[in-house]
mmCIF file of C-alpha atoms in Angstrom:
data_model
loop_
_atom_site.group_PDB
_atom_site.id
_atom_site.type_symbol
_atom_site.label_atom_id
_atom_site.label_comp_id
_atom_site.label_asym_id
_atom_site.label_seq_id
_atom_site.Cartn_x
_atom_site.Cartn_y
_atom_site.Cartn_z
ATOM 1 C CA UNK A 1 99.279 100.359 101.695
ATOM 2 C CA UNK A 2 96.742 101.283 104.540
ATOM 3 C CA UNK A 3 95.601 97.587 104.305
ATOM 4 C CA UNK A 4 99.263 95.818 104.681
ATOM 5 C CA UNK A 5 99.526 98.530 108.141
ATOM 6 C CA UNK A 6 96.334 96.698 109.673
ATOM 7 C CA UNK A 7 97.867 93.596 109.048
ATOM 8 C CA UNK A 8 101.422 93.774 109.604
ATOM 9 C CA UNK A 9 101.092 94.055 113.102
ATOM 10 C CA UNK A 10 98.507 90.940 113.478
ATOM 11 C CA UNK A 11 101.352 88.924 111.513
ATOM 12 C CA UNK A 12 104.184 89.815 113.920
ATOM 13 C CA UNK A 13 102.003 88.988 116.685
ATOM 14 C CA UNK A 14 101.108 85.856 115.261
ATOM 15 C CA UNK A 15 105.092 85.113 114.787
ATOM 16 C CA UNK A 16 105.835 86.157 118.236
ATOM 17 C CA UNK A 17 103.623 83.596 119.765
ATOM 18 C CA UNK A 18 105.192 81.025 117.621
ATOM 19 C CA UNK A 19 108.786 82.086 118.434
ATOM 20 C CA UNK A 20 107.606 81.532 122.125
ATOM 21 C CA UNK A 21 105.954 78.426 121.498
ATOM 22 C CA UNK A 22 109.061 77.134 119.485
ATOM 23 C CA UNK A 23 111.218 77.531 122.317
ATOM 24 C CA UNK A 24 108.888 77.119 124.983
ATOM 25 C CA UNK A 25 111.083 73.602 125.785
ATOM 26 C CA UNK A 26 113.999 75.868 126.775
ATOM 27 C CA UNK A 27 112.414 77.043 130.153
ATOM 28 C CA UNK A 28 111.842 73.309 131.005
ATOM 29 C CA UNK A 29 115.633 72.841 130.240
ATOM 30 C CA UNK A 30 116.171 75.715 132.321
ATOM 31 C CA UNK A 31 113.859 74.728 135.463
ATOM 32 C CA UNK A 32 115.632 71.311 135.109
ATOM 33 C CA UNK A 33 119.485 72.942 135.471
ATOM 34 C CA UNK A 34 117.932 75.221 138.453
ATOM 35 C CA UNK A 35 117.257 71.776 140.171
ATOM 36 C CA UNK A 36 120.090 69.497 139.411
ATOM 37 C CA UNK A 37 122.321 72.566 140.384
ATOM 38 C CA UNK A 38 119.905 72.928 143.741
ATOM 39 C CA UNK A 39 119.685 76.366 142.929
ATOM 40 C CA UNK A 40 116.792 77.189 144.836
ATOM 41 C CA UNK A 41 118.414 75.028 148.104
ATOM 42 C CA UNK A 42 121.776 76.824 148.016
ATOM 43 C CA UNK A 43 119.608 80.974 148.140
ATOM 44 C CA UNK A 44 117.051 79.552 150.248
ATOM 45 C CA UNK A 45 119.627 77.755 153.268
ATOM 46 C CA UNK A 46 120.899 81.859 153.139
ATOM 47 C CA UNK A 47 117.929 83.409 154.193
ATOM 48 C CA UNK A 48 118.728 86.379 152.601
ATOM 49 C CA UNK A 49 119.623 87.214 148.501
ATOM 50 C CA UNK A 50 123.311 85.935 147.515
ATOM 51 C CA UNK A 51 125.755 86.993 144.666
ATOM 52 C CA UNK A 52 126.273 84.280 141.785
ATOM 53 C CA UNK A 53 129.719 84.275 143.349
ATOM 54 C CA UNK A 54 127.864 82.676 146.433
ATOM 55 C CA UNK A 55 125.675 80.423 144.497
ATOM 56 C CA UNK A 56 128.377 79.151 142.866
ATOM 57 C CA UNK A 57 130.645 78.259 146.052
ATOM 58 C CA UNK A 58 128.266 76.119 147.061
ATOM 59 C CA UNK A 59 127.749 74.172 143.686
ATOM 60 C CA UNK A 60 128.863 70.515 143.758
ATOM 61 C CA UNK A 61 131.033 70.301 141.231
ATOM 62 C CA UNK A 62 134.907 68.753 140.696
ATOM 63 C CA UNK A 63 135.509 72.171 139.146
ATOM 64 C CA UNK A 64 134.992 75.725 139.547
ATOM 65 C CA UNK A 65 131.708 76.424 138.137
ATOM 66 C CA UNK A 66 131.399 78.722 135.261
ATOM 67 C CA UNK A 67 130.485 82.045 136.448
ATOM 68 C CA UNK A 68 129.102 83.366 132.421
ATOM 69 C CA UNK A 69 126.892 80.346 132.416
ATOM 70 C CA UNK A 70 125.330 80.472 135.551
ATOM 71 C CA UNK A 71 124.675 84.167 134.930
ATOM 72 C CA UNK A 72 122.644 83.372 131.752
ATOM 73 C CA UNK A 73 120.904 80.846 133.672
ATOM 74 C CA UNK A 74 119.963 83.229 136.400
ATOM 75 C CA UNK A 75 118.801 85.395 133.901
ATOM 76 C CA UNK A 76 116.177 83.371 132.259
ATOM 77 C CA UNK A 77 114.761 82.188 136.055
ATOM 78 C CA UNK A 78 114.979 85.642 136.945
ATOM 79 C CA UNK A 79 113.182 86.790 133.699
ATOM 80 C CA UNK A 80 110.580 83.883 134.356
ATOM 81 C CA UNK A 81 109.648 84.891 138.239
ATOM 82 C CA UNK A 82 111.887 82.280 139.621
ATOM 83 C CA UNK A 83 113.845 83.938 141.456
ATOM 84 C CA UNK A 84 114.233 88.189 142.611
ATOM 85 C CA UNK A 85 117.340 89.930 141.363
ATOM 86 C CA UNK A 86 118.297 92.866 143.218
ATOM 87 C CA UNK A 87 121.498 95.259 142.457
ATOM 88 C CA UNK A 88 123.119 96.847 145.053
ATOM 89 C CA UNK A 89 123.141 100.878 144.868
ATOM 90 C CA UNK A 90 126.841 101.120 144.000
ATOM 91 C CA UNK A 91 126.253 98.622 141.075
ATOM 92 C CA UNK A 92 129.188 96.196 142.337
ATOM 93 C CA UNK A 93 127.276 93.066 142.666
ATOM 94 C CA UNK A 94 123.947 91.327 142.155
ATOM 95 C CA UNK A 95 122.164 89.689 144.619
ATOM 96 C CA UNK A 96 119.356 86.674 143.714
ATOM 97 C CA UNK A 97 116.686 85.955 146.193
ATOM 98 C CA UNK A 98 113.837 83.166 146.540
ATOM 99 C CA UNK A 99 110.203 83.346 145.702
ATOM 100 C CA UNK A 100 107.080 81.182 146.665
ATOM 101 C CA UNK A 101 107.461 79.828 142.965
ATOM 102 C CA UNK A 102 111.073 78.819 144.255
ATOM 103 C CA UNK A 103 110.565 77.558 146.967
ATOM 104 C CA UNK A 104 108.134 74.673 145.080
ATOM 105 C CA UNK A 105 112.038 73.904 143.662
ATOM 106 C CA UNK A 106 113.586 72.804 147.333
ATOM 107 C CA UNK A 107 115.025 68.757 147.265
ATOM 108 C CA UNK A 108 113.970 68.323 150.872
ATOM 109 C CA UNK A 109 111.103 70.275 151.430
ATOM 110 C CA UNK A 110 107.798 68.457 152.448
ATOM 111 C CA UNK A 111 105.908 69.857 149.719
ATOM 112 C CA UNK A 112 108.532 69.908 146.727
ATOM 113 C CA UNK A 113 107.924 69.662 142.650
ATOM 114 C CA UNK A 114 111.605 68.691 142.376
ATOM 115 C CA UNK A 115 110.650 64.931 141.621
ATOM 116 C CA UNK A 116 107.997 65.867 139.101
ATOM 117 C CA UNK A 117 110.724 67.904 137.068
ATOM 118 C CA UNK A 118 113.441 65.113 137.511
ATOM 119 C CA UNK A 119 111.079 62.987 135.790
ATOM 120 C CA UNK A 120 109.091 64.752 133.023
ATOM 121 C CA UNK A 121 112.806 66.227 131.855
ATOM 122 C CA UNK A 122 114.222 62.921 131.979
ATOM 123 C CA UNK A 123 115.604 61.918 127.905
ATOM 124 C CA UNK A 124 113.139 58.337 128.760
ATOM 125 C CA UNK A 125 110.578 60.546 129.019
ATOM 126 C CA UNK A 126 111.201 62.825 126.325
ATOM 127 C CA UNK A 127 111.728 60.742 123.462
ATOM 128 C CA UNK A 128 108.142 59.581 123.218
ATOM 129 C CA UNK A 129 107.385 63.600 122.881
ATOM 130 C CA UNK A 130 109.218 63.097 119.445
ATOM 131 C CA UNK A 131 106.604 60.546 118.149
ATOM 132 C CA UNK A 132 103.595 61.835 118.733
ATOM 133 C CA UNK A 133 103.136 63.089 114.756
ATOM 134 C CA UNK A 134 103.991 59.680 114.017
ATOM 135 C CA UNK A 135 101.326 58.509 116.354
ATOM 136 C CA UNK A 136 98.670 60.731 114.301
ATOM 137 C CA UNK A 137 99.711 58.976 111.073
ATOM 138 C CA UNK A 138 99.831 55.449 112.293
ATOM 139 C CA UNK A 139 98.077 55.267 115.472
ATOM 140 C CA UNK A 140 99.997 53.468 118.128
ATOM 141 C CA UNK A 141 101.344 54.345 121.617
ATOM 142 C CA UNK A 142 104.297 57.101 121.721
ATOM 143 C CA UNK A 143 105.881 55.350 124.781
ATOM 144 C CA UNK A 144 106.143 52.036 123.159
ATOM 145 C CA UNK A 145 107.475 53.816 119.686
ATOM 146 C CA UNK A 146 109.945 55.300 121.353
ATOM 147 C CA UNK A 147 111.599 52.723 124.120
ATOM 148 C CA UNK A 148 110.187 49.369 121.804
ATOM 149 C CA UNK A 149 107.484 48.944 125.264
ATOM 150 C CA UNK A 150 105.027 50.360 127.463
ATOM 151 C CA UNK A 151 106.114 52.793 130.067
ATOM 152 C CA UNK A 152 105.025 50.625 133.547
ATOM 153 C CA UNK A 153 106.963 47.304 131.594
ATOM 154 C CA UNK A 154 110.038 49.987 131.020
ATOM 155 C CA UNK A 155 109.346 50.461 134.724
ATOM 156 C CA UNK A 156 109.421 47.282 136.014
ATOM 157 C CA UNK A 157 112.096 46.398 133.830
ATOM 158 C CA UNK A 158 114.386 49.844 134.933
ATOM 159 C CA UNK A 159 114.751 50.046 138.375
ATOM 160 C CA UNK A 160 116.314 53.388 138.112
ATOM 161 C CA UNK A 161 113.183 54.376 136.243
ATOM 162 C CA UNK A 162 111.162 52.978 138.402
ATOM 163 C CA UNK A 163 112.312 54.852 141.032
ATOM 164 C CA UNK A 164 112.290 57.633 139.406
ATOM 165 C CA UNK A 165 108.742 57.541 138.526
ATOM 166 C CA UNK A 166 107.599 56.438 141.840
ATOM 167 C CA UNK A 167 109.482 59.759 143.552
ATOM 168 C CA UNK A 168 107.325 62.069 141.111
ATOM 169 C CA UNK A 169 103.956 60.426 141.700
ATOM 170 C CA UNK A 170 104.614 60.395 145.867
ATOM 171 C CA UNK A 171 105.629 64.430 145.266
ATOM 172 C CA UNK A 172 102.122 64.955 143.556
ATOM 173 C CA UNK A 173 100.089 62.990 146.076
ATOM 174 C CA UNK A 174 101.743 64.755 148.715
ATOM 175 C CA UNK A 175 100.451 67.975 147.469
ATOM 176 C CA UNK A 176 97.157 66.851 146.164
ATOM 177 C CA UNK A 177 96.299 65.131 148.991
ATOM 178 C CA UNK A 178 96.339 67.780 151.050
ATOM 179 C CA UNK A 179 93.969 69.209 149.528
ATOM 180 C CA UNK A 180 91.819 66.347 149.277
ATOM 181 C CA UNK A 181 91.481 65.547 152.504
ATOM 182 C CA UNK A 182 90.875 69.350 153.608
ATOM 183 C CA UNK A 183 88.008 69.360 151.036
ATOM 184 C CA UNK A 184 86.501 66.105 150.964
ATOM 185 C CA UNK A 185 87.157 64.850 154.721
ATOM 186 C CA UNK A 186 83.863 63.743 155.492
ATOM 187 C CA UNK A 187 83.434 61.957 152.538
ATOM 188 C CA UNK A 188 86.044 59.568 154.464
ATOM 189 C CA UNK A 189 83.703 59.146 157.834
ATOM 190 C CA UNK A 190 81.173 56.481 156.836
ATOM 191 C CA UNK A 191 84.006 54.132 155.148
ATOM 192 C CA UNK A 192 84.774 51.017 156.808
ATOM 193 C CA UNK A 193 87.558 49.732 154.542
ATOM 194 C CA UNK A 194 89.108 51.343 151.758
ATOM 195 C CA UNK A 195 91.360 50.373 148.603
ATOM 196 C CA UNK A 196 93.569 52.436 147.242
ATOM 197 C CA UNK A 197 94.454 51.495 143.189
ATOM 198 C CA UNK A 198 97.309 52.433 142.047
ATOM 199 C CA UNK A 199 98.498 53.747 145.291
ATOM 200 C CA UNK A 200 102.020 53.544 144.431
ATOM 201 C CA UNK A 201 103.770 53.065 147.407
ATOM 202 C CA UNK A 202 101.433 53.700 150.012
ATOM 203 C CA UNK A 203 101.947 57.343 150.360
ATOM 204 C CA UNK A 204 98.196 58.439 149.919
ATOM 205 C CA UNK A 205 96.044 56.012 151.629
ATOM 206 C CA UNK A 206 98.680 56.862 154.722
ATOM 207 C CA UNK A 207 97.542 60.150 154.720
ATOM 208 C CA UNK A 208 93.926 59.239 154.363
ATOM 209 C CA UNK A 209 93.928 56.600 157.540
ATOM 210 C CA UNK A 210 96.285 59.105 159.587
ATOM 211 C CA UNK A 211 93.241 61.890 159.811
ATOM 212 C CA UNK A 212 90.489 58.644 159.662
ATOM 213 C CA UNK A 213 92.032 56.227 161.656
ATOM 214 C CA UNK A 214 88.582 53.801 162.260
ATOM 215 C CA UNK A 215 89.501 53.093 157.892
ATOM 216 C CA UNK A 216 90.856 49.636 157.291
ATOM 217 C CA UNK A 217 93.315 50.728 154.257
ATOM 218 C CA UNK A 218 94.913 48.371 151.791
ATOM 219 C CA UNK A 219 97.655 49.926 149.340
ATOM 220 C CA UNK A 220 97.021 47.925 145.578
ATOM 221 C CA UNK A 221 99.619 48.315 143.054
ATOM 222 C CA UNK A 222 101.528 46.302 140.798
ATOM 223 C CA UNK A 223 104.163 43.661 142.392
ATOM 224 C CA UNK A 224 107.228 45.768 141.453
ATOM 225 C CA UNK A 225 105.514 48.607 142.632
ATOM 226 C CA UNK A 226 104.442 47.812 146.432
ATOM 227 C CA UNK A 227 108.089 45.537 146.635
ATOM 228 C CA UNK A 228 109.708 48.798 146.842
ATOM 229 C CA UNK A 229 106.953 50.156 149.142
ATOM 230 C CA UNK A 230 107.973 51.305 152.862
ATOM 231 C CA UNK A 231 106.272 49.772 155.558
ATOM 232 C CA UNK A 232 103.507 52.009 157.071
ATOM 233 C CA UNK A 233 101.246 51.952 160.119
ATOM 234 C CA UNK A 234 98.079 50.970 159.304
ATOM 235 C CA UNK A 235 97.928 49.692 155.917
ATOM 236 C CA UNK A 236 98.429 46.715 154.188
ATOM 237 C CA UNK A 237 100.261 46.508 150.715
ATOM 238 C CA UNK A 238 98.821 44.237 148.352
ATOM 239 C CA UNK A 239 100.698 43.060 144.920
ATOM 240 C CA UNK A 240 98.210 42.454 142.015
ATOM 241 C CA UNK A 241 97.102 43.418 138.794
ATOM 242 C CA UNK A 242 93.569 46.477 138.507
ATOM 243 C CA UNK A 243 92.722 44.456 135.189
ATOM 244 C CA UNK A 244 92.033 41.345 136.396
ATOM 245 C CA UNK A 245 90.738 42.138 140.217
ATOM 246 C CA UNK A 246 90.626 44.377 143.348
ATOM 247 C CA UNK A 247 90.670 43.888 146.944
ATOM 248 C CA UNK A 248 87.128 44.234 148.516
ATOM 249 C CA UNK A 249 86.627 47.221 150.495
ATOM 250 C CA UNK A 250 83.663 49.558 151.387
ATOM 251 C CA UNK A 251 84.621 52.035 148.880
ATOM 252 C CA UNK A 252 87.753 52.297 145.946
ATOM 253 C CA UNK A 253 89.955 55.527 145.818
ATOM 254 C CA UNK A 254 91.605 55.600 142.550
ATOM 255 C CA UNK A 255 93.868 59.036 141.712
ATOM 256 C CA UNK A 256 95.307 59.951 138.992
ATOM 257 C CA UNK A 257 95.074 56.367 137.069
ATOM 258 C CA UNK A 258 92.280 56.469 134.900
ATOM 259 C CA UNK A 259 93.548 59.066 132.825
ATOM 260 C CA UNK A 260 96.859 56.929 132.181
ATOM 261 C CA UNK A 261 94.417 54.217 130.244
ATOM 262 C CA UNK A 262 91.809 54.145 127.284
ATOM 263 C CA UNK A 263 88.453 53.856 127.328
ATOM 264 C CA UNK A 264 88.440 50.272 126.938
ATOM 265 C CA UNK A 265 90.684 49.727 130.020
ATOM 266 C CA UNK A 266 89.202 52.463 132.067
ATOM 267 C CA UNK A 267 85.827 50.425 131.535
ATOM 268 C CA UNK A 268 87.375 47.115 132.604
ATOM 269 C CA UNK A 269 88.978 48.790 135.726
ATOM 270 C CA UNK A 270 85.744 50.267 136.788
ATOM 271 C CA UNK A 271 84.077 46.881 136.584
ATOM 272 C CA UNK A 272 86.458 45.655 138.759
ATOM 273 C CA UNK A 273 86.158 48.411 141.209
ATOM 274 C CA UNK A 274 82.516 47.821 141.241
ATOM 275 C CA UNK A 275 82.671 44.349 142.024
ATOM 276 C CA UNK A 276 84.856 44.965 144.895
ATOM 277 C CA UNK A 277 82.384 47.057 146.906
ATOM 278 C CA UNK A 278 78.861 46.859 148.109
ATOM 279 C CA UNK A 279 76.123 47.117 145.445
ATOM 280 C CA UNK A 280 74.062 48.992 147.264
ATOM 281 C CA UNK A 281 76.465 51.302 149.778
ATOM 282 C CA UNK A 282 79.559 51.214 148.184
ATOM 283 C CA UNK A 283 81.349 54.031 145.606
ATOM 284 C CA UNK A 284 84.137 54.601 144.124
ATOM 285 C CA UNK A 285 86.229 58.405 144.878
ATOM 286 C CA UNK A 286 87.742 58.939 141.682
ATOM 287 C CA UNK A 287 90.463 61.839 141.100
ATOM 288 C CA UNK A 288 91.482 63.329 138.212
ATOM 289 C CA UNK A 289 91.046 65.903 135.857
ATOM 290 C CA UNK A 290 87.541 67.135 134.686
ATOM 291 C CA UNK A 291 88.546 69.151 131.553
ATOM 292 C CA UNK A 292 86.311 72.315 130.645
ATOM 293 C CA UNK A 293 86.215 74.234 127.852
ATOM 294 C CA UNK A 294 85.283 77.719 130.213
ATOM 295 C CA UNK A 295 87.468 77.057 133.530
ATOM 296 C CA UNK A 296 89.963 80.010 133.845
ATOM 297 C CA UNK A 297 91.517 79.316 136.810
ATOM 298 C CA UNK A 298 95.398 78.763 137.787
ATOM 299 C CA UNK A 299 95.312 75.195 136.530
ATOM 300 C CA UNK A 300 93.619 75.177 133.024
ATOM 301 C CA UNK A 301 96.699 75.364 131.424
ATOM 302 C CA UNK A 302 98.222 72.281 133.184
ATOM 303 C CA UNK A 303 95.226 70.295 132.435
ATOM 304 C CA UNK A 304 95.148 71.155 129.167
ATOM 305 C CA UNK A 305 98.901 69.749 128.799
ATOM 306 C CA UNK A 306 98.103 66.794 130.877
ATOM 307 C CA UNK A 307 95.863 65.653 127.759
ATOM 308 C CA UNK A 308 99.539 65.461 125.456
ATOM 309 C CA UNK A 309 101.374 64.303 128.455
ATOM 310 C CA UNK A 310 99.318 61.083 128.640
ATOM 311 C CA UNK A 311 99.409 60.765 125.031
ATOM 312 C CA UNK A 312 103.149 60.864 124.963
ATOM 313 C CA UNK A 313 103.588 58.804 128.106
ATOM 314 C CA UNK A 314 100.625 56.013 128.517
ATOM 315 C CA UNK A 315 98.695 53.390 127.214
ATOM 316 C CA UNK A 316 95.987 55.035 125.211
ATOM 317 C CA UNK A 317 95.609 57.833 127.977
ATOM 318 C CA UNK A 318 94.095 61.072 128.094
ATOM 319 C CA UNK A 319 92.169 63.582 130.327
ATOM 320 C CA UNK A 320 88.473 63.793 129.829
ATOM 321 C CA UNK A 321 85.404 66.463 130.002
ATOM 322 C CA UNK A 322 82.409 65.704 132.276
ATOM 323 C CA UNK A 323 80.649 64.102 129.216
ATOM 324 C CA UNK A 324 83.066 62.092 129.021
ATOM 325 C CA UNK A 325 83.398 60.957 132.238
ATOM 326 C CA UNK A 326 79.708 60.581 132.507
ATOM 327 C CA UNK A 327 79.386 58.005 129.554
ATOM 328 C CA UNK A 328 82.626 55.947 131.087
ATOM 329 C CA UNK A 329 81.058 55.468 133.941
ATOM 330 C CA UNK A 330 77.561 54.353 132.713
ATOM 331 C CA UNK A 331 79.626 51.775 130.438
ATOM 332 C CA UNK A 332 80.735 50.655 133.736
ATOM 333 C CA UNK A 333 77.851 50.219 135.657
ATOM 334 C CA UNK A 334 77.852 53.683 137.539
ATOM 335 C CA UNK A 335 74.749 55.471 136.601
ATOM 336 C CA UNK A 336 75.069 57.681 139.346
ATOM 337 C CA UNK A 337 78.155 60.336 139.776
ATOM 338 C CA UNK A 338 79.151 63.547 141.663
ATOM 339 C CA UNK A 339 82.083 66.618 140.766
ATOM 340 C CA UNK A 340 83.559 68.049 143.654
ATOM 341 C CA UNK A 341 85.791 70.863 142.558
ATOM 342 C CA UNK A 342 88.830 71.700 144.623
ATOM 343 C CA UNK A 343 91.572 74.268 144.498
ATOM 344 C CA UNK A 344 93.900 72.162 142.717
ATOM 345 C CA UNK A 345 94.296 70.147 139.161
ATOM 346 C CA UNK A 346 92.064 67.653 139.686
ATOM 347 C CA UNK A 347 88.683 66.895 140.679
ATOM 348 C CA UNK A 348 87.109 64.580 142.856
ATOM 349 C CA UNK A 349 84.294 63.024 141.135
ATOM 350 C CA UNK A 350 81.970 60.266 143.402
ATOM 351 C CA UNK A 351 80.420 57.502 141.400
ATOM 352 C CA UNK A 352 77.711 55.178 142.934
ATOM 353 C CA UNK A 353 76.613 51.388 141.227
ATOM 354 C CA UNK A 354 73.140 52.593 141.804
ATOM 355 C CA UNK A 355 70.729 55.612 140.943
#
């Protein structure tokens, strides 16, 4: 009897985390309605905490919102940090304020998350979540199980997609690149010329060349990709394909691609990277995720998810630990590298073509 009273309680604990884990998709469903609703737009153009009755004045909808629902919702933001609930002393209303976490949930703000939650919530995107057992089994890409193809042909295929995609990865650079160029800026002096791969529309290297204006900068993406890119001072948009060559420069900057691709393909990338740059003076500014096993800080959790986010969503991707990254880049012809850690998901990791 004494025995089953130690126990009981490490059982229900064990369920609990399960429950939450079960369900854990719900506060992504949640986070999503917050947005498309504009939620965190509608409290913050107040200034000041609002009744639901406010909130839901200034819904667009063809019909009256209902009230009930957007309680519940409130609830479960409110629960979650989201958003402050306060009740006024006489207990006649509610009122529902912003937070900093809100305020990462504004459509027009210059630092927003809005694009990245448009997109990972998106039913093209979460179908391939549904396949990853069948992946284990079979082997395969989740992506192509799921949609019949591989998510940058779906893209250039699906201009709404593409668009769509495209929004989320110029929210992220926004915000990482801030923090780049704050912590790495005069790793950008001595470069003459610079590539970006994968630069999507242009939004990154822009930022680069606007605080190191001496850089010649050249935007490299797919066709699709830089045909939808705006025009920007300073740098020149180039249509092509990573796998079979890159634009010679004085140095590469590649973020966030690497962990999109497999081994195989990172290698072949690489080797094209290093062929575009001087053998002796040139490198390559890589940044992505350096996954460790005893890093506590506010992102390990994200980068731990990133891992099943590029196995749901790319070709053979995944993140990777410093030993990992180490023996990619000798397969490439990099024997020399450098981590720089900054406040954010990723690293920035330097790799040279000689020792």
């Amino acid at each position: 009897m004494e025995r089953n009273e130690e126990i009981m309680p490490i059982l229900e604990k064990g369920q609990a985390a399960i429950w939450q884990l079960l369900f854990a998709f719900a506060d992504s469903m949640a986070l999503k309605c917050a947005v498309e609703l504009r939620i965190a737009d509608i409290i913050h153009s107040h200034g000041v905490p609002v009744t639901l009755n406010q909130i839901a004045s200034e819904i667009d909808s063809p019909t009256s919102p209902d009230i009930p629902y957007l309680a519940r919702i409130m609830r479960s933001l409110v629960h979650k940090k989201i958003f402050t609930e306060h009740h006024l002393p006489d207990g006649s209303d509610t009122l529902y304020g912003s937070t900093e976490t809100s305020r990462w949930l504004l459509h027009d703000a210059e630092l927003s998350l809005v694009p990245m939650v448009i997109m990972e919530n998106n039913p093209w995107q979460l179908s391939p979540w549904h396949c990853l057992s069948q992946c284990v089994k079979e082997g395969g890409i989740a992506f192509q199980k799921a949609h019949g193809c591989e998510m940058w042909d779906f893209a250039a295929k699906n201009p709404e997609f593409n668009k769509i995609f495209n929004d989320a990865m110029t929210c992220t650079t926004k915000i990482m690149m801030g923090v780049v160029l704050t912590e790495y800026k005069d790793g950008f002096n001595s470069i003459g010329s610079l590539v970006d791969v994968g630069g999507g529309t242009g939004e990154m290297i822009a930022k680069i060349i606007k605080s190191h204006q001496h850089i010649k900068a050249i935007n490299f993406d797919l066709p699709h990709v830089v045909a939808a890119a705006p025009l920007r001072q300073g740098v020149s948009h180039v249509g092509g394909n990573m796998f079979e060559a890159i634009p010679s420069a004085d140095a590469i900057f590649i973020k966030c691609v690497l962990h999109d691709w497999s081994d195989e393909h990172c290698i072949k990338i690489l080797k094209n990277c290093k062929k575009a740059i001087p053998p002796k003076s040139g490198k390559v500014i890589i940044v992505d995720i350096v996954l460790e096993k005893e890093n506590d800080d506010l992102y390990q959790d994200t980068r731990m998810v990133f891992d099943l986010v590029m196995m749901a969503h790319t070709t053979g991707g995944k993140e990777r630990t410093e030993v990992e990254w180490k023996q990619l880049l000798m397969d490439a012809g990099f024997p020399r590298y450098k981590i720089i850690k900054i406040p954010s998901i990723p690293s920035i990791i330097e790799a040279y073509p000689v020792m």
